[in-house]
Amino acid sequence: MTRFTRRSVLSATTVTLGALAGCAGGGSESAETETATPTPAPGQPLSTPVAGDPEADVTVAVYEDYACPHCATYSESVYPQVREDYLAEGTIRYEFHDFPIPVDEDASWQAASAARAVQDNAGDEAFFTYSKRLFANQNQLGPDTYADLTEGIDIDGETVRAAATGELYRPTVSGDREAGIDRGVQGTPAVYVNDERVEWSEVSYEPVRAAIEAARSDG
């Protein structure tokens, strides 16, 4: 007899619903997991990681799960173009938001805590560097990877490993997720430009670019 675990059901849902534009999720955290919230780490809660011009008229807010394969596609094929066309010249405010579906019960939450540890200790720029590395190494997410990916970043790898495995930044990550649900986020990656959700049938740059240009014209 086949035994269906919650992870296998989640994986099946991801394949079925995520094939169109991302990994499917939503619902309150209490419905997704029974893990107790750990004691908050020093500096909680953390602010939203921001790149570009914090005061720009156009805000791009992106919701991602580090274990979501569609988010990895976004990180590797869409974000670099956004960075080149808009962040380099400081014409947008770019926000990263955690939204662990979770695609993976461990990696989705632990990788988010690892990235937040980097943000807390080394700042937003280091956070975005580390996030890119997490997505590039998505198939190897785990304690050793979280520590190894800190090379060249001003934080000790063991500090990040401990933050990840202990989910020390879960209060911040969970709060980000709940705010996303309140906004209507149902899957990842989800992109909002000036509070308008970008509609797409597949993860690609053009719908994001068009939304940014429309928002700049309206401004």
mmCIF file of C-alpha atoms in Angstrom:
data_model
loop_
_atom_site.group_PDB
_atom_site.id
_atom_site.type_symbol
_atom_site.label_atom_id
_atom_site.label_comp_id
_atom_site.label_asym_id
_atom_site.label_seq_id
_atom_site.Cartn_x
_atom_site.Cartn_y
_atom_site.Cartn_z
ATOM 1 C CA MET A 1 0.000 0.000 0.000
ATOM 2 C CA THR A 2 1.360 3.415 -0.938
ATOM 3 C CA ARG A 3 1.839 5.751 2.003
ATOM 4 C CA PHE A 4 1.192 9.396 1.193
ATOM 5 C CA THR A 5 3.067 11.890 3.340
ATOM 6 C CA ARG A 6 2.357 15.597 3.472
ATOM 7 C CA ARG A 7 5.596 16.237 1.537
ATOM 8 C CA SER A 8 4.546 13.927 -1.296
ATOM 9 C CA VAL A 9 1.170 15.665 -1.531
ATOM 10 C CA LEU A 10 2.851 19.074 -1.581
ATOM 11 C CA SER A 11 5.216 17.906 -4.302
ATOM 12 C CA ALA A 12 2.337 16.664 -6.414
ATOM 13 C CA THR A 13 0.528 19.971 -5.986
ATOM 14 C CA THR A 14 3.645 21.842 -7.036
ATOM 15 C CA VAL A 15 3.922 19.859 -10.251
ATOM 16 C CA THR A 16 0.236 20.194 -11.097
ATOM 17 C CA LEU A 17 -0.390 23.844 -10.227
ATOM 18 C CA GLY A 18 3.108 25.234 -10.506
ATOM 19 C CA ALA A 19 3.578 24.202 -14.112
ATOM 20 C CA LEU A 20 1.769 27.317 -15.336
ATOM 21 C CA ALA A 21 3.550 30.108 -13.524
ATOM 22 C CA GLY A 22 5.061 28.949 -10.247
ATOM 23 C CA CYS A 23 4.793 26.846 -7.131
ATOM 24 C CA ALA A 24 1.348 26.849 -5.538
ATOM 25 C CA GLY A 25 0.724 27.643 -1.906
ATOM 26 C CA GLY A 26 -1.261 29.821 0.481
ATOM 27 C CA GLY A 27 -3.196 29.472 3.687
ATOM 28 C CA SER A 28 -2.066 30.299 7.190
ATOM 29 C CA GLU A 29 1.137 28.893 8.588
ATOM 30 C CA SER A 30 -0.772 26.938 11.223
ATOM 31 C CA ALA A 31 -2.415 24.967 8.450
ATOM 32 C CA GLU A 32 0.950 24.159 6.862
ATOM 33 C CA THR A 33 3.134 23.156 9.775
ATOM 34 C CA GLU A 34 3.034 22.127 13.395
ATOM 35 C CA THR A 35 6.575 23.271 14.161
ATOM 36 C CA ALA A 36 6.758 25.536 17.188
ATOM 37 C CA THR A 37 8.096 29.031 16.623
ATOM 38 C CA PRO A 38 11.597 29.326 18.114
ATOM 39 C CA THR A 39 12.742 32.171 20.313
ATOM 40 C CA PRO A 40 13.406 35.208 18.089
ATOM 41 C CA ALA A 41 17.026 35.973 17.307
ATOM 42 C CA PRO A 42 18.547 39.311 18.316
ATOM 43 C CA GLY A 43 17.379 42.139 16.106
ATOM 44 C CA GLN A 44 13.941 40.688 15.363
ATOM 45 C CA PRO A 45 11.904 41.561 13.486
ATOM 46 C CA LEU A 46 14.029 42.360 10.471
ATOM 47 C CA SER A 47 13.039 44.900 7.850
ATOM 48 C CA THR A 48 12.331 44.030 4.225
ATOM 49 C CA PRO A 49 15.542 43.548 2.186
ATOM 50 C CA VAL A 50 15.705 46.373 -0.367
ATOM 51 C CA ALA A 51 17.861 46.961 -3.444
ATOM 52 C CA GLY A 52 17.908 49.956 -5.765
ATOM 53 C CA ASP A 53 16.567 53.345 -4.666
ATOM 54 C CA PRO A 54 14.532 53.032 -1.447
ATOM 55 C CA GLU A 55 12.702 56.267 -2.374
ATOM 56 C CA ALA A 56 11.922 55.411 -6.003
ATOM 57 C CA ASP A 57 8.395 55.980 -7.321
ATOM 58 C CA VAL A 58 8.171 52.406 -8.614
ATOM 59 C CA THR A 59 8.317 49.502 -6.172
ATOM 60 C CA VAL A 60 8.826 45.918 -7.304
ATOM 61 C CA ALA A 61 7.991 43.400 -4.575
ATOM 62 C CA VAL A 62 8.831 39.751 -5.169
ATOM 63 C CA TYR A 63 7.694 36.781 -3.038
ATOM 64 C CA GLU A 64 9.863 33.672 -3.213
ATOM 65 C CA ASP A 65 10.515 30.256 -1.677
ATOM 66 C CA TYR A 66 14.156 29.134 -1.816
ATOM 67 C CA ALA A 67 13.108 25.552 -2.567
ATOM 68 C CA CYS A 68 10.733 26.515 -5.403
ATOM 69 C CA PRO A 69 12.220 25.609 -8.817
ATOM 70 C CA HIS A 70 10.256 28.387 -10.513
ATOM 71 C CA CYS A 71 11.823 30.883 -8.102
ATOM 72 C CA ALA A 72 15.240 29.576 -9.113
ATOM 73 C CA THR A 73 14.271 30.229 -12.740
ATOM 74 C CA TYR A 74 13.230 33.755 -11.774
ATOM 75 C CA SER A 75 16.486 34.321 -9.895
ATOM 76 C CA GLU A 76 18.640 33.097 -12.749
ATOM 77 C CA SER A 77 16.794 34.498 -15.786
ATOM 78 C CA VAL A 78 14.580 37.418 -14.710
ATOM 79 C CA TYR A 79 16.233 39.131 -11.749
ATOM 80 C CA PRO A 80 19.563 39.705 -13.579
ATOM 81 C CA GLN A 81 17.710 41.621 -16.296
ATOM 82 C CA VAL A 82 15.764 43.663 -13.741
ATOM 83 C CA ARG A 83 19.046 44.448 -12.021
ATOM 84 C CA GLU A 84 20.758 45.487 -15.253
ATOM 85 C CA ASP A 85 17.883 47.576 -16.629
ATOM 86 C CA TYR A 86 16.560 49.204 -13.464
ATOM 87 C CA LEU A 87 18.617 48.606 -10.338
ATOM 88 C CA ALA A 88 21.909 49.727 -11.846
ATOM 89 C CA GLU A 89 20.447 53.133 -12.581
ATOM 90 C CA GLY A 90 18.374 53.283 -9.399
ATOM 91 C CA THR A 91 14.974 53.749 -11.023
ATOM 92 C CA ILE A 92 13.075 51.260 -8.847
ATOM 93 C CA ARG A 93 12.801 50.102 -5.256
ATOM 94 C CA TYR A 94 13.198 46.316 -5.265
ATOM 95 C CA GLU A 95 11.911 44.300 -2.304
ATOM 96 C CA PHE A 96 12.474 40.631 -1.472
ATOM 97 C CA HIS A 97 9.746 38.916 0.559
ATOM 98 C CA ASP A 98 9.878 35.434 2.053
ATOM 99 C CA PHE A 99 7.011 33.146 1.124
ATOM 100 C CA PRO A 100 7.831 29.566 2.129
ATOM 101 C CA ILE A 101 4.932 27.528 0.749
ATOM 102 C CA PRO A 102 6.759 25.367 1.883
ATOM 103 C CA VAL A 103 7.913 23.428 -1.152
ATOM 104 C CA ASP A 104 10.236 21.544 1.214
ATOM 105 C CA GLU A 105 9.404 21.317 4.925
ATOM 106 C CA ASP A 106 13.035 21.846 5.938
ATOM 107 C CA ALA A 107 14.798 23.740 3.167
ATOM 108 C CA SER A 108 12.083 26.336 2.567
ATOM 109 C CA TRP A 109 12.242 27.577 6.154
ATOM 110 C CA GLN A 110 15.911 26.938 6.912
ATOM 111 C CA ALA A 111 17.259 28.625 3.778
ATOM 112 C CA ALA A 112 15.119 31.668 4.559
ATOM 113 C CA SER A 113 16.582 31.855 8.072
ATOM 114 C CA ALA A 114 20.087 31.494 6.637
ATOM 115 C CA ALA A 115 19.522 34.435 4.291
ATOM 116 C CA ARG A 116 18.024 36.540 7.058
ATOM 117 C CA ALA A 117 21.044 35.829 9.253
ATOM 118 C CA VAL A 118 23.202 37.248 6.472
ATOM 119 C CA GLN A 119 20.968 40.308 6.243
ATOM 120 C CA ASP A 120 21.018 40.840 10.002
ATOM 121 C CA ASN A 121 24.802 40.600 10.231
ATOM 122 C CA ALA A 122 26.041 41.922 6.881
ATOM 123 C CA GLY A 123 23.264 44.085 5.416
ATOM 124 C CA ASP A 124 20.889 44.060 2.480
ATOM 125 C CA GLU A 125 23.497 43.974 -0.290
ATOM 126 C CA ALA A 126 25.034 40.830 1.206
ATOM 127 C CA PHE A 127 21.542 39.386 1.571
ATOM 128 C CA PHE A 128 20.873 39.651 -2.171
ATOM 129 C CA THR A 129 24.272 38.126 -2.961
ATOM 130 C CA TYR A 130 23.597 35.214 -0.640
ATOM 131 C CA SER A 131 20.036 34.732 -1.919
ATOM 132 C CA LYS A 132 21.352 34.396 -5.461
ATOM 133 C CA ARG A 133 23.758 31.712 -4.258
ATOM 134 C CA LEU A 134 20.949 29.812 -2.525
ATOM 135 C CA PHE A 135 18.906 29.644 -5.709
ATOM 136 C CA ALA A 136 21.960 28.664 -7.765
ATOM 137 C CA ASN A 137 22.556 25.777 -5.341
ATOM 138 C CA GLN A 138 18.915 24.835 -4.839
ATOM 139 C CA ASN A 139 19.528 21.119 -5.382
ATOM 140 C CA GLN A 140 22.047 21.065 -2.528
ATOM 141 C CA LEU A 141 20.260 23.057 0.165
ATOM 142 C CA GLY A 142 21.246 21.881 3.629
ATOM 143 C CA PRO A 143 23.373 22.825 6.671
ATOM 144 C CA ASP A 144 26.740 22.484 4.914
ATOM 145 C CA THR A 145 25.585 24.509 1.918
ATOM 146 C CA TYR A 146 24.219 27.300 4.111
ATOM 147 C CA ALA A 147 27.633 27.609 5.750
ATOM 148 C CA ASP A 148 29.714 27.220 2.582
ATOM 149 C CA LEU A 149 27.818 29.895 0.630
ATOM 150 C CA THR A 150 29.015 32.627 3.007
ATOM 151 C CA GLU A 151 32.462 32.711 1.376
ATOM 152 C CA GLY A 152 33.437 36.329 0.783
ATOM 153 C CA ILE A 153 30.549 37.646 2.893
ATOM 154 C CA ASP A 154 31.193 39.329 6.229
ATOM 155 C CA ILE A 155 29.612 36.637 8.412
ATOM 156 C CA ASP A 156 30.861 33.356 9.826
ATOM 157 C CA GLY A 157 29.506 30.270 8.093
ATOM 158 C CA GLU A 158 28.793 28.506 11.361
ATOM 159 C CA THR A 159 26.641 31.422 12.466
ATOM 160 C CA VAL A 160 24.544 31.023 9.346
ATOM 161 C CA ARG A 161 24.394 27.242 9.733
ATOM 162 C CA ALA A 162 23.089 27.613 13.294
ATOM 163 C CA ALA A 163 20.545 30.229 12.266
ATOM 164 C CA ALA A 164 19.309 27.945 9.495
ATOM 165 C CA THR A 165 19.048 24.672 11.383
ATOM 166 C CA GLY A 166 17.522 26.390 14.413
ATOM 167 C CA GLU A 167 15.208 28.498 12.209
ATOM 168 C CA LEU A 168 16.170 31.461 14.376
ATOM 169 C CA TYR A 169 14.602 33.961 12.007
ATOM 170 C CA ARG A 170 11.318 32.145 11.623
ATOM 171 C CA PRO A 171 9.348 34.998 13.270
ATOM 172 C CA THR A 172 10.491 37.377 10.516
ATOM 173 C CA VAL A 173 10.012 34.806 7.749
ATOM 174 C CA SER A 174 6.598 33.765 9.028
ATOM 175 C CA GLY A 175 5.507 37.374 9.375
ATOM 176 C CA ASP A 176 6.539 38.057 5.781
ATOM 177 C CA ARG A 177 4.595 35.011 4.638
ATOM 178 C CA GLU A 178 1.438 36.012 6.487
ATOM 179 C CA ALA A 179 1.657 39.543 5.045
ATOM 180 C CA GLY A 180 1.933 37.981 1.602
ATOM 181 C CA ILE A 181 -1.180 35.900 2.190
ATOM 182 C CA ASP A 182 -3.020 39.039 3.268
ATOM 183 C CA ARG A 183 -1.923 40.628 -0.007
ATOM 184 C CA GLY A 184 -3.307 37.724 -1.993
ATOM 185 C CA VAL A 185 -0.126 35.794 -2.761
ATOM 186 C CA GLN A 186 -0.995 32.191 -3.599
ATOM 187 C CA GLY A 187 2.211 30.886 -5.116
ATOM 188 C CA THR A 188 5.808 31.677 -5.939
ATOM 189 C CA PRO A 189 7.371 33.569 -7.509
ATOM 190 C CA ALA A 190 4.808 36.356 -7.179
ATOM 191 C CA VAL A 191 5.736 39.823 -8.449
ATOM 192 C CA TYR A 192 3.932 43.056 -7.614
ATOM 193 C CA VAL A 193 4.711 46.397 -9.254
ATOM 194 C CA ASN A 194 3.290 49.311 -7.268
ATOM 195 C CA ASP A 195 0.812 46.905 -5.614
ATOM 196 C CA GLU A 196 -0.392 45.483 -8.937
ATOM 197 C CA ARG A 197 0.321 41.795 -9.395
ATOM 198 C CA VAL A 198 2.176 40.843 -12.564
ATOM 199 C CA GLU A 199 0.138 38.292 -14.520
ATOM 200 C CA TRP A 200 2.042 35.702 -16.500
ATOM 201 C CA SER A 201 1.613 32.213 -17.922
ATOM 202 C CA GLU A 202 5.295 31.436 -17.412
ATOM 203 C CA VAL A 203 8.176 32.936 -15.464
ATOM 204 C CA SER A 204 9.778 35.418 -17.856
ATOM 205 C CA TYR A 205 11.178 38.929 -17.953
ATOM 206 C CA GLU A 206 8.825 40.612 -20.429
ATOM 207 C CA PRO A 207 5.706 40.795 -18.188
ATOM 208 C CA VAL A 208 7.819 42.278 -15.391
ATOM 209 C CA ARG A 209 9.471 44.790 -17.703
ATOM 210 C CA ALA A 210 6.115 45.833 -19.154
ATOM 211 C CA ALA A 211 4.640 46.334 -15.683
ATOM 212 C CA ILE A 212 7.604 48.451 -14.586
ATOM 213 C CA GLU A 213 7.431 50.604 -17.709
ATOM 214 C CA ALA A 214 3.680 51.098 -17.278
ATOM 215 C CA ALA A 215 4.199 52.148 -13.668
ATOM 216 C CA ARG A 216 6.958 54.588 -14.683
ATOM 217 C CA SER A 217 4.663 56.121 -17.314
ATOM 218 C CA ASP A 218 1.846 56.512 -14.789
ATOM 219 C CA GLY A 219 4.252 58.280 -12.440
#
